Amino acid sequence: MFQAPNTSIKAASLPIAIDAMGGDHAPDAIIAGAAEARIRYPQLKFLIYGDEARVRPLLDAHPLLKASSELRHTPDIVGSAVKPSIALRQGKNSSMRLAIDAVANGEAAAVVSAGNTGALLAMAMLSLRTLPGIDRPAIATMLPTQRGECVMLDLGANVECKAENYVQFALMGAIFARTALGILSPLVGLLNIGSEEMKGHAELQEANVALRDMALAGSYVGFVEGNDIPAGKADVVVTDGFSGNIALKVAEGTAKLVTHFIRVSFRRSLLASLGYLFAYGAFKRLKQRLDPRRYNGAMFLGLSGICVKSHGGTDALGFANAIAVAVDLVGQGYIDKIRRELARFETESAKTAAPATTSAAQ
Amino acid sequence: MFQAPNTSIKAASLPIAIDAMGGDHAPDAIIAGAAEARIRYPQLKFLIYGDEARVRPLLDAHPLLKASSELRHTPDIVGSAVKPSIALRQGKNSSMRLAIDAVANGEAAAVVSAGNTGALLAMAMLSLRTLPGIDRPAIATMLPTQRGECVMLDLGANVECKAENYVQFALMGAIFARTALGILSPLVGLLNIGSEEMKGHAELQEANVALRDMALAGSYVGFVEGNDIPAGKADVVVTDGFSGNIALKVAEGTAKLVTHFIRVSFRRSLLASLGYLFAYGAFKRLKQRLDPRRYNGAMFLGLSGICVKSHGGTDALGFANAIAVAVDLVGQGYIDKIRRELARFETESAKTAAPATTSAAQ
């Protein structure tokens, strides 16, 4: 009964704000990515924020994109190493900030940036605000598992978390899994270094107790460990931004390592090389499945607008996939759904005085 | 000049204490693993601690092992979910505790257990003591990388760390890499969620500053990220026990996931299956390379004796590999070397008032 209805998007009516200047290969990869996304989704319109002198020639090279874009010149760029507090103060006319503001003022349905994560988050929090009931937003992404996909959060927005942050992440993640992944009753796990109740920080233990008693949009399965993530033991993996970031990057790096080992193994004999030729299709499928660009596009959950962060080192294909994540979230009506679920949860909490609103006994 | 001399071990003179009752498949897998290790290393002698009624029949099935073992009956077993504090108080006659004590009193050169990690660490700290200059021991293991192997620590002994703990882990890890991996000038990295100086906890930033100024047994490369571990950017990866545990388990789980994807990919077509046949040797090499049992055997570094922790779910081969780690550490004279290096470091620190001895300003 909670299955996401396929909210129809009016054709030629999905405006996305793009920060053209964020990321290692900006603005080239950004514009090429937007062009690729425009081919995939004809309903897309872009508000492109960036240095006109650099972006205009790139748009000229992509007539289809150009025809459905509005280029808005922005004088400033947020550097990749700038502190969030500095970016907030000095970046008011940056491509990043103005692209976010386009969502805040209703011009765009979502914003996509490959720029400085900390600055993007700080600006998005200021401009879009957190949803009622959410203290801190979280960065979330999807990961491949043996059972399909899972969503993991937080990935770096909150280096340290209180019990109530974990609880709110669990809430947001469960709603996301139901809405975006279409899992009716997602399994929610709390990342820890052992499945026993006594393991981990005090904040984790407190969150574990609170989650056991809560009416989540899914079922709480308790603590999960690092190996449980790729095994698919949970559809939603809740963690702090430090551990989540490390888990995500270790997973990406290990997949690369194994692919490297495969290449080395197959180069070692003629027979193996012959086998490689026969199995070329299988290898191609494997490569596609492990392509980190497939999973590009981390979402800031808990804000009143949709903000998608692409990997900074992304190429055009990766950026197009990040735009696809934004299109998906808009199409599923994620913001409305999470608002409704949070309101429902608040009502239920008020009735039962749920522990989610108590403070972490740090 | 710092290359480890190949300290010769006198034949038939390497006594190892074994906790026969720790681990999911104890005592069967433990005894079978010891038997396998005895075949590999004829100089091994075992002091086996466990329930005589259960262990004796297993020894009877391995005559070679039996001939070089002394079985010592222990009435108690430390359960896998018991709290370390309880284990310390109630486990004085356990197989785990008495096996550790055999190292403390000089009967054994090392102890190997697949039991409860927290209990093993607590008992080892009490019985073996930390080395001068080390406040907290760390759990370390080796991991495969694109450049060979690295050592990562801590993996779970210290859920939260102060700056001086990270510094001491870096010291111990560097000496370990030089001694056990034979890397003359190991690259030491501090795990963080970004390579910029401003990222991560205050304790990490403080440790980063201290390490920059220190004379390590290697070179400090600064912050490394999760993906840098499998890429081999550092030979020694220093982290807290929470992040390290998650990183290790995510790496293991992801390697399994990729192997699963390979299997699925190759089952999908006849041509791919044919390719698999041709490339069977290559797949076998790959499988061996990724076999987590190859890397079984986490070391407790920073104690005045050698204590190796096998994975709790290990089989005989994995346990034999854990024993091999102990044999290696004894053979390399790791404890003497780390003592000397720590003494040298203390002397140098005293001269220059190095920041490593200042307390974390938490």
XYZ file of C-alpha atoms in Angstrom:
724
model
C 0.000 0.000 0.000
C 2.961 2.341 0.447
C 4.337 1.701 -3.021
C 5.428 4.959 -4.628
C 2.879 6.072 -7.207
C 4.549 6.878 -10.474
C 4.155 10.644 -10.190
C 4.043 11.862 -13.759
C 6.307 14.720 -14.691
C 4.911 17.107 -17.237
C 6.845 16.864 -20.489
C 9.403 19.641 -21.051
C 8.850 20.878 -17.528
C 11.631 19.569 -15.341
C 14.040 22.400 -14.613
C 17.346 21.370 -13.003
C 19.929 23.866 -11.746
C 23.501 22.955 -12.625
C 26.668 24.230 -10.943
C 28.883 24.237 -14.035
C 32.048 25.227 -12.179
C 32.298 22.487 -9.525
C 34.473 19.374 -9.897
C 37.939 18.505 -11.175
C 36.934 18.553 -14.838
C 34.551 21.528 -14.755
C 33.043 22.987 -16.766
C 33.782 20.556 -19.656
C 32.655 17.308 -18.032
C 29.668 19.062 -16.435
C 28.313 20.429 -19.704
C 28.985 17.177 -21.560
C 27.188 15.333 -18.763
C 24.206 17.663 -18.925
C 24.084 17.130 -22.699
C 24.048 13.360 -22.157
C 21.272 13.686 -19.550
C 19.234 15.873 -21.916
C 19.347 13.096 -24.505
C 18.116 10.586 -21.912
C 15.390 12.838 -20.500
C 13.736 15.069 -23.115
C 11.670 16.794 -20.431
C 14.785 18.331 -18.859
C 15.442 22.045 -18.861
C 18.660 23.395 -17.376
C 19.514 26.518 -15.475
C 23.271 26.533 -15.883
C 25.298 28.654 -13.457
C 28.912 29.396 -14.356
C 31.510 31.549 -16.009
C 29.847 32.599 -19.255
C 33.123 32.964 -21.150
C 34.019 29.358 -20.446
C 30.589 27.748 -20.568
C 29.139 29.462 -23.664
C 31.549 27.767 -26.160
C 30.834 24.384 -24.566
C 27.101 24.908 -24.954
C 27.649 25.858 -28.581
C 29.084 22.391 -29.099
C 25.869 20.798 -27.761
C 22.955 22.354 -29.697
C 20.267 20.150 -28.119
C 21.413 21.064 -24.617
C 21.800 24.698 -25.584
C 18.222 24.821 -26.853
C 16.894 23.657 -23.488
C 19.242 25.620 -21.254
C 19.470 29.051 -19.794
C 23.031 30.127 -19.017
C 23.347 32.434 -16.022
C 26.701 34.077 -15.572
C 28.201 33.819 -12.083
C 31.409 35.686 -11.256
C 32.662 33.415 -8.427
C 33.748 29.807 -8.052
C 33.886 27.866 -4.771
C 37.342 26.264 -4.586
C 37.637 22.571 -3.802
C 39.653 23.162 -0.610
C 37.732 26.153 0.753
C 36.272 25.772 4.246
C 32.461 25.684 4.343
C 32.332 28.743 6.638
C 34.440 30.784 4.201
C 32.399 29.540 1.227
C 29.214 30.662 2.984
C 30.553 34.151 3.572
C 32.418 34.723 0.326
C 30.499 32.560 -2.119
C 27.224 34.442 -2.325
C 27.706 35.042 -6.046
C 29.213 31.672 -6.809
C 27.825 29.235 -9.360
C 27.231 26.768 -6.516
C 25.262 29.120 -4.293
C 23.129 30.592 -7.047
C 22.304 27.136 -8.426
C 21.100 26.102 -4.953
C 19.119 29.323 -4.597
C 17.274 28.443 -7.810
C 15.793 25.464 -5.939
C 15.042 27.555 -2.857
C 13.124 30.141 -4.887
C 11.226 27.526 -6.872
C 12.851 28.086 -10.260
C 14.450 24.636 -10.328
C 13.198 21.252 -9.071
C 16.703 20.131 -8.054
C 20.341 21.204 -8.079
C 23.328 19.083 -9.137
C 26.946 19.989 -8.327
C 30.306 18.200 -8.458
C 31.919 20.862 -6.275
C 33.282 21.037 -2.712
C 31.026 18.788 -0.588
C 31.332 20.742 2.655
C 30.546 24.053 0.972
C 27.635 22.565 -0.972
C 26.159 21.113 2.195
C 26.572 24.332 4.190
C 25.025 26.418 1.414
C 22.201 23.940 0.874
C 21.415 23.911 4.592
C 21.317 27.699 4.686
C 19.367 28.152 1.488
C 17.054 25.119 1.519
C 16.761 24.524 5.296
C 16.313 21.156 6.947
C 12.904 19.504 7.051
C 10.842 19.724 10.249
C 12.026 16.979 12.626
C 15.493 16.737 11.068
C 18.428 18.355 12.891
C 21.175 17.516 10.426
C 20.972 16.432 6.793
C 22.887 13.371 5.666
C 24.657 12.447 2.466
C 23.318 9.213 1.024
C 24.212 7.017 -1.914
C 23.211 3.707 -3.370
C 25.600 0.771 -3.372
C 25.471 -2.570 -5.176
C 24.920 -5.625 -2.973
C 24.482 -9.362 -3.490
C 20.743 -8.808 -3.119
C 20.469 -5.718 -5.339
C 21.117 -2.270 -3.964
C 21.202 -0.584 -0.613
C 21.251 3.023 0.476
C 23.948 4.137 2.928
C 23.956 7.346 4.964
C 25.714 9.466 6.218
C 28.758 9.642 3.948
C 30.506 12.702 5.269
C 28.129 15.459 6.337
C 28.395 14.581 10.029
C 31.783 13.409 11.253
C 30.339 12.808 14.696
C 26.741 11.854 15.414
C 24.438 11.875 18.404
C 21.880 9.125 18.946
C 19.065 11.257 17.537
C 21.035 11.874 14.334
C 21.294 8.122 13.721
C 17.587 7.774 14.406
C 16.720 10.548 11.951
C 19.037 9.044 9.317
C 17.239 5.716 9.758
C 13.901 7.456 9.224
C 15.072 9.317 6.119
C 16.867 6.301 4.699
C 13.877 4.021 5.127
C 11.603 6.489 3.368
C 14.173 6.866 0.612
C 14.437 3.095 0.141
C 10.682 2.821 -0.083
C 10.305 5.784 -2.400
C 13.324 5.561 -4.675
C 14.196 1.873 -4.516
C 10.585 0.711 -4.294
C 11.225 -1.598 -1.350
C 7.954 -1.872 0.570
C 9.440 -2.736 3.931
C 13.163 -1.941 3.817
C 15.515 -3.565 6.329
C 17.345 -0.879 8.279
C 20.703 -1.633 9.939
C 22.998 0.434 12.141
C 26.675 0.035 11.199
C 28.847 -1.161 14.058
C 31.927 -3.306 14.657
C 30.005 -6.276 15.964
C 26.415 -7.398 16.174
C 26.414 -7.727 19.972
C 24.463 -5.073 21.873
C 27.494 -3.974 23.893
C 29.679 -3.050 20.914
C 30.560 0.442 19.716
C 30.109 3.998 20.992
C 27.523 4.948 23.617
C 25.655 6.984 20.961
C 25.270 3.880 18.780
C 23.980 1.832 21.667
C 21.466 4.516 22.540
C 20.322 4.773 18.931
C 20.022 0.983 18.775
C 17.644 0.989 21.743
C 15.600 3.864 20.309
C 15.327 2.220 16.880
C 14.115 -1.066 18.337
C 11.055 0.703 19.691
C 10.297 2.854 16.663
C 7.746 2.648 13.899
C 10.107 3.005 10.934
C 9.084 2.862 7.293
C 10.548 -0.646 7.376
C 12.036 -3.092 9.865
C 15.024 -2.443 12.054
C 17.472 -5.362 11.942
C 19.905 -4.055 14.595
C 23.638 -3.693 14.223
C 25.258 -4.683 10.944
C 28.990 -5.010 10.227
C 31.113 -3.851 7.307
C 30.836 -7.143 5.414
C 27.049 -7.076 5.807
C 26.841 -4.035 3.491
C 27.941 -5.758 0.247
C 26.213 -8.943 1.407
C 22.943 -6.997 1.335
C 21.894 -7.718 4.917
C 20.239 -4.284 5.090
C 18.499 -2.110 2.499
C 19.377 0.963 4.545
C 22.768 1.227 6.260
C 22.867 3.981 8.875
C 26.236 5.322 10.033
C 28.138 8.493 10.882
C 29.797 10.514 8.132
C 33.294 9.377 9.007
C 32.685 5.627 8.935
C 30.306 5.917 5.983
C 32.808 7.819 3.902
C 35.498 5.250 4.650
C 33.167 2.326 3.973
C 32.124 3.786 0.612
C 35.672 4.530 -0.520
C 37.046 1.186 0.678
C 34.275 -0.551 -1.291
C 35.113 1.426 -4.439
C 38.843 0.832 -4.005
C 38.433 -2.885 -3.347
C 36.278 -3.358 -6.443
C 39.070 -1.676 -8.427
C 41.680 -3.882 -6.766
C 39.831 -7.055 -7.684
C 39.441 -5.876 -11.283
C 43.185 -5.220 -11.281
C 43.836 -8.756 -9.971
C 41.588 -10.159 -12.721
C 43.574 -8.320 -15.398
C 46.868 -9.551 -13.939
C 45.600 -13.132 -13.651
C 44.352 -13.187 -17.222
C 47.531 -11.789 -18.701
C 49.621 -14.593 -17.289
C 48.898 -17.336 -19.817
C 47.838 -17.798 -23.425
C 45.020 -20.108 -22.374
C 43.716 -17.504 -19.969
C 43.876 -14.839 -22.672
C 41.891 -17.134 -24.951
C 39.394 -17.647 -22.147
C 39.185 -13.886 -21.786
C 38.253 -13.575 -25.459
C 35.482 -16.165 -25.155
C 34.197 -14.573 -21.997
C 34.511 -11.021 -23.230
C 30.785 -10.371 -22.872
C 30.827 -11.629 -19.298
C 33.751 -9.366 -18.473
C 32.021 -6.426 -20.052
C 28.915 -7.034 -17.960
C 31.083 -7.298 -14.861
C 32.878 -4.070 -15.676
C 29.597 -2.255 -16.208
C 28.246 -3.595 -12.968
C 31.272 -2.362 -11.031
C 31.557 0.982 -12.810
C 31.574 3.537 -9.990
C 30.003 6.062 -12.352
C 26.831 3.958 -12.221
C 26.509 4.896 -8.582
C 27.546 8.527 -8.950
C 25.224 11.052 -7.364
C 25.052 11.315 -3.612
C 21.877 12.834 -2.261
C 21.581 15.297 0.582
C 18.640 13.900 2.514
C 16.753 15.911 5.104
C 16.612 19.230 3.260
C 13.443 20.822 1.939
C 14.823 20.696 -1.608
C 16.649 18.185 -3.788
C 20.426 18.585 -3.927
C 22.598 15.953 -5.603
C 26.367 15.858 -5.188
C 28.353 14.281 -7.994
C 31.823 12.871 -7.334
C 34.360 15.693 -7.803
C 36.484 13.653 -10.200
C 33.519 12.691 -12.362
C 33.504 12.548 -16.143
C 30.520 13.349 -18.368
C 28.862 9.935 -17.969
C 29.131 10.120 -14.187
C 27.666 13.613 -14.120
C 24.801 12.521 -16.359
C 24.081 9.745 -13.853
C 24.080 12.280 -11.007
C 21.478 14.276 -12.942
C 19.524 11.042 -13.393
C 19.445 10.646 -9.600
C 17.958 14.143 -9.317
C 15.386 13.377 -12.035
C 14.432 10.225 -10.158
C 14.004 11.978 -6.818
C 11.863 14.694 -8.388
C 9.824 12.121 -10.301
C 9.164 10.088 -7.142
C 8.061 13.171 -5.244
C 10.591 12.357 -2.551
C 10.388 15.665 -0.687
C 6.612 15.507 -0.279
C 6.775 11.909 0.806
C 9.454 12.463 3.399
C 7.544 15.484 4.735
C 4.423 13.356 5.158
C 6.306 10.482 6.804
C 8.138 12.821 9.175
C 4.854 14.469 10.156
C 3.282 11.072 10.754
C 6.301 10.030 12.822
C 6.186 13.230 14.873
C 2.520 12.610 15.635
C 3.213 9.033 16.679
C 6.226 10.111 18.723
C 4.179 12.733 20.518
C 1.654 10.038 21.418
C 4.189 7.559 22.745
C 6.985 9.954 23.820
C 9.457 8.008 21.680
C 13.123 8.054 22.741
C 14.117 9.541 19.385
C 13.673 13.026 20.733
C 15.769 12.515 23.858
C 19.300 13.835 23.702
C 22.364 11.589 23.457
C 23.842 11.035 26.905
C 27.382 11.909 25.764
C 70.594 -0.991 6.531
C 67.488 -1.636 8.569
C 66.612 -4.855 6.728
C 65.540 -7.497 9.196
C 68.284 -10.100 9.659
C 66.955 -13.574 9.116
C 67.042 -14.561 12.781
C 67.452 -18.291 12.757
C 65.114 -20.296 14.908
C 66.621 -23.370 16.461
C 65.047 -26.497 15.035
C 62.391 -28.108 17.220
C 62.424 -25.150 19.557
C 59.499 -22.904 18.742
C 56.792 -23.368 21.376
C 53.412 -21.803 20.562
C 50.513 -21.673 23.010
C 47.143 -22.493 21.460
C 43.713 -21.641 22.838
C 41.889 -24.713 21.580
C 38.455 -23.576 22.760
C 38.107 -20.173 21.017
C 36.240 -19.676 17.742
C 33.031 -20.860 16.118
C 34.462 -24.224 15.063
C 36.582 -24.946 18.135
C 38.179 -27.207 19.024
C 37.987 -29.160 15.718
C 39.186 -26.427 13.335
C 41.808 -25.279 15.857
C 43.417 -28.683 16.212
C 43.229 -29.380 12.475
C 44.839 -25.974 11.852
C 47.623 -26.665 14.336
C 48.226 -30.009 12.606
C 48.506 -28.228 9.259
C 50.921 -25.664 10.737
C 53.033 -28.441 12.247
C 53.456 -29.936 8.756
C 54.566 -26.544 7.405
C 56.927 -25.757 10.300
C 58.669 -28.834 11.713
C 60.269 -26.712 14.451
C 56.878 -26.035 16.061
C 55.918 -27.342 19.468
C 52.464 -26.700 20.850
C 51.141 -26.046 24.314
C 47.463 -26.752 23.761
C 44.990 -25.371 26.312
C 41.482 -26.765 26.298
C 38.938 -29.275 27.469
C 40.874 -32.533 27.583
C 37.812 -34.706 26.934
C 37.129 -32.893 23.669
C 40.677 -32.176 22.510
C 42.335 -35.522 23.260
C 40.384 -37.495 20.596
C 41.177 -34.801 18.020
C 44.878 -35.019 18.828
C 44.707 -38.778 18.461
C 43.620 -38.223 14.870
C 46.769 -36.148 14.174
C 49.746 -38.236 15.346
C 52.402 -35.790 14.083
C 50.774 -32.921 15.972
C 50.228 -35.095 19.025
C 53.909 -36.016 19.130
C 54.919 -32.357 19.297
C 52.167 -31.126 21.585
C 51.477 -30.948 25.271
C 47.788 -30.870 26.114
C 46.933 -28.893 29.241
C 43.424 -29.301 30.537
C 41.565 -26.084 31.270
C 38.128 -26.206 32.907
C 36.748 -22.898 31.580
C 35.900 -21.402 28.195
C 35.541 -17.678 27.449
C 32.231 -17.244 25.605
C 32.146 -15.275 22.365
C 29.721 -12.651 23.728
C 31.227 -12.233 27.210
C 32.298 -8.705 28.177
C 36.055 -8.270 28.575
C 35.676 -7.151 32.202
C 33.706 -10.303 33.063
C 36.166 -12.492 31.170
C 39.030 -10.976 33.160
C 37.347 -11.715 36.470
C 35.830 -15.109 35.723
C 38.198 -16.500 33.095
C 41.317 -17.067 35.192
C 41.244 -20.783 34.470
C 40.095 -20.496 30.889
C 41.965 -21.924 27.912
C 42.420 -18.368 26.627
C 43.910 -16.929 29.778
C 46.236 -19.825 30.498
C 47.500 -19.869 26.903
C 48.357 -16.170 27.207
C 50.021 -16.757 30.564
C 52.287 -19.311 28.899
C 53.787 -16.431 26.893
C 54.007 -14.187 29.963
C 55.927 -16.798 31.944
C 58.256 -17.619 29.048
C 57.014 -21.120 28.273
C 55.700 -20.128 24.833
C 57.054 -17.703 22.219
C 53.558 -16.681 21.097
C 49.884 -17.376 21.674
C 47.216 -17.897 19.004
C 43.464 -17.751 19.698
C 40.290 -17.546 17.594
C 38.238 -16.546 20.631
C 36.458 -13.374 21.818
C 38.602 -10.447 20.662
C 37.771 -8.085 23.503
C 38.472 -10.714 26.145
C 41.705 -11.791 24.451
C 42.919 -8.207 24.305
C 42.016 -7.465 27.917
C 43.708 -10.633 29.148
C 46.763 -10.078 26.968
C 47.108 -6.509 28.256
C 46.906 -7.694 31.841
C 49.165 -10.679 31.453
C 51.706 -9.448 28.891
C 51.615 -5.669 29.593
C 52.133 -2.949 27.045
C 55.638 -2.013 25.914
C 57.282 1.079 27.414
C 56.055 4.128 25.476
C 52.807 2.467 24.360
C 49.580 3.374 26.139
C 47.209 1.133 24.239
C 47.904 -1.886 22.043
C 46.386 -2.068 18.577
C 45.073 -4.907 16.459
C 46.826 -5.044 13.106
C 46.456 -7.131 9.986
C 47.886 -7.287 6.515
C 45.750 -6.485 3.488
C 46.360 -7.034 -0.227
C 46.900 -3.886 -2.293
C 47.695 -3.054 -5.919
C 51.315 -2.599 -4.843
C 51.576 -5.724 -2.676
C 50.517 -5.639 0.958
C 49.910 -3.078 3.631
C 49.426 -3.290 7.360
C 46.396 -1.594 8.896
C 45.897 -0.787 12.581
C 43.832 -0.461 14.786
C 41.067 -2.892 13.854
C 38.938 -2.840 16.955
C 40.944 -2.591 20.164
C 40.315 1.151 20.536
C 36.921 2.402 19.438
C 38.004 5.963 20.161
C 41.552 7.256 19.918
C 43.490 10.237 21.197
C 46.174 11.876 19.099
C 48.969 10.076 20.957
C 47.341 6.697 20.260
C 47.457 7.371 16.512
C 51.087 8.448 16.834
C 51.995 5.283 18.717
C 50.130 3.135 16.178
C 52.120 4.820 13.417
C 55.353 4.013 15.235
C 54.407 0.378 15.832
C 53.027 -0.091 12.333
C 56.112 1.330 10.674
C 58.377 -0.964 12.660
C 56.118 -3.881 11.827
C 56.201 -3.084 8.096
C 59.976 -2.875 8.199
C 60.371 -6.032 10.249
C 57.676 -8.330 8.954
C 57.087 -7.009 5.437
C 60.743 -6.103 4.840
C 59.924 -2.613 3.553
C 62.961 -0.447 4.301
C 61.184 2.872 4.448
C 57.448 2.198 4.745
C 54.968 4.899 3.785
C 52.722 5.678 6.731
C 49.268 7.207 6.181
C 46.566 8.378 8.587
C 43.061 7.316 7.483
C 40.679 10.225 7.059
C 37.738 11.263 4.898
C 39.724 13.676 2.764
C 43.340 14.540 2.184
C 42.921 18.205 3.119
C 44.414 19.236 6.463
C 41.093 20.521 7.788
C 39.216 17.223 7.428
C 38.179 14.862 10.217
C 38.224 14.866 14.014
C 40.387 17.206 16.091
C 42.384 14.189 17.314
C 43.272 13.228 13.742
C 44.383 16.741 12.920
C 46.543 16.856 16.022
C 48.081 13.470 15.201
C 48.702 14.650 11.643
C 50.711 17.625 12.893
C 52.670 15.466 15.347
C 53.471 12.836 12.714
C 54.736 15.425 10.246
C 57.493 16.334 12.684
C 58.408 12.840 13.780
C 61.260 10.519 12.969
C 59.271 7.420 12.091
C 60.732 4.154 10.857
C 59.504 5.291 7.437
C 57.963 8.341 5.798
C 54.710 9.935 6.788
C 52.530 10.621 3.736
C 49.712 12.452 5.555
C 46.027 11.675 5.341
C 44.883 8.810 3.145
C 41.288 7.944 2.177
C 39.432 4.647 2.052
C 40.188 4.003 -1.616
C 43.895 4.654 -1.009
C 44.116 1.479 1.109
C 43.544 -1.072 -1.704
C 45.380 1.249 -4.104
C 48.486 0.795 -1.935
C 49.157 4.472 -1.288
C 50.486 3.603 2.162
C 52.313 0.573 3.543
C 50.981 1.375 6.983
C 47.413 2.621 7.414
C 46.787 4.114 10.848
C 43.216 4.474 12.095
C 40.974 4.027 15.125
C 39.480 0.643 15.939
C 36.003 1.554 14.757
C 36.927 2.806 11.289
C 39.597 0.149 10.864
C 37.205 -2.656 11.667
C 34.657 -1.306 9.206
C 37.289 -0.753 6.504
C 38.594 -4.317 6.876
C 35.156 -5.912 6.799
C 33.926 -3.776 3.894
C 37.030 -4.798 1.938
C 36.410 -8.489 2.660
C 32.728 -8.181 1.814
C 33.353 -6.269 -1.398
C 35.884 -8.834 -2.608
C 33.205 -11.483 -2.022
C 30.615 -9.386 -3.841
C 32.824 -9.020 -6.906
C 33.530 -12.755 -6.940
C 29.768 -13.292 -6.762
C 29.274 -10.923 -9.726
C 31.946 -12.832 -11.664
C 30.138 -16.117 -11.059
C 26.822 -14.631 -12.141
C 28.350 -13.043 -15.259
C 30.024 -16.259 -16.340
C 26.932 -18.378 -15.888
C 24.925 -16.303 -18.305
C 26.187 -17.682 -21.618
C 27.703 -20.800 -23.091
C 30.574 -18.812 -24.583
C 31.366 -17.320 -21.183
C 31.290 -20.779 -19.604
C 33.717 -21.956 -22.281
C 35.910 -18.967 -21.541
C 35.761 -19.886 -17.873
C 37.090 -23.339 -18.689
C 40.014 -21.960 -20.684
C 40.773 -19.423 -18.003
C 40.315 -21.820 -15.114
C 43.897 -21.378 -13.958
C 43.528 -17.621 -13.950
C 40.341 -17.861 -11.904
C 42.010 -20.207 -9.480
C 44.875 -17.737 -8.978
C 42.363 -14.949 -8.476
C 40.418 -16.956 -5.941
C 43.571 -17.792 -4.018
C 44.629 -14.178 -4.055
C 41.310 -13.041 -2.630
C 40.950 -15.867 -0.126
C 40.396 -14.105 3.201
C 42.014 -17.047 4.962
C 45.299 -15.931 3.416
C 45.120 -12.832 5.534
C 43.836 -14.492 8.676
C 45.758 -13.680 11.820
C 45.466 -10.231 13.337
C 48.347 -9.221 15.565
C 48.102 -7.378 18.857
C 50.902 -4.850 18.514
C 52.307 -2.934 21.465
C 52.407 -5.777 23.971
C 55.571 -7.286 25.401
C 54.645 -10.672 23.961
C 53.266 -12.015 20.685
C 49.526 -12.598 20.584
C 47.764 -13.453 17.309
C 43.995 -13.362 16.930
C 42.477 -15.623 14.294
C 39.078 -14.840 12.800
C 36.406 -16.422 14.974
C 34.771 -18.175 12.033
C 38.017 -19.630 10.762
C 38.492 -23.101 9.390
C 41.642 -25.201 9.756
C 43.505 -23.526 6.883
C 42.787 -20.067 8.263
C 43.935 -21.073 11.728
C 47.138 -22.566 10.296
C 47.759 -19.198 8.616
C 47.243 -17.403 11.915
C 49.871 -19.671 13.454
C 52.117 -18.832 10.494
C 51.792 -15.148 11.377
C 52.944 -15.933 14.913
C 55.870 -18.006 13.595
C 56.850 -15.107 11.379
C 56.751 -12.537 14.153
C 58.826 -14.743 16.426
C 61.286 -15.497 13.632
C 61.734 -11.819 12.846
C 62.349 -10.980 16.492
C 59.593 -8.394 16.310
C 59.316 -7.758 20.054
C 63.036 -7.022 20.470
C 63.035 -4.779 17.442
C 60.047 -2.771 18.507
C 61.538 -2.394 21.988
C 64.761 -1.009 20.515
C 62.944 1.350 18.127
C 60.663 2.631 20.861
C 63.663 3.256 23.123
C 65.435 5.097 20.293
C 62.294 7.125 19.637
C 61.916 7.986 23.311
C 65.528 9.208 23.413
C 65.031 11.320 20.302
C 61.724 12.647 21.593
C 63.321 13.644 24.873
C 66.008 15.551 22.948
C 63.594 17.431 20.714
C 60.505 17.438 22.972
C 58.533 15.882 20.151
C 54.793 16.479 20.130
C 54.118 12.750 20.269
C 54.302 12.830 24.041
C 51.947 15.752 24.479
C 48.419 14.869 25.426
C 45.487 15.193 23.039
C 43.699 18.455 23.745
C 40.282 16.820 23.684
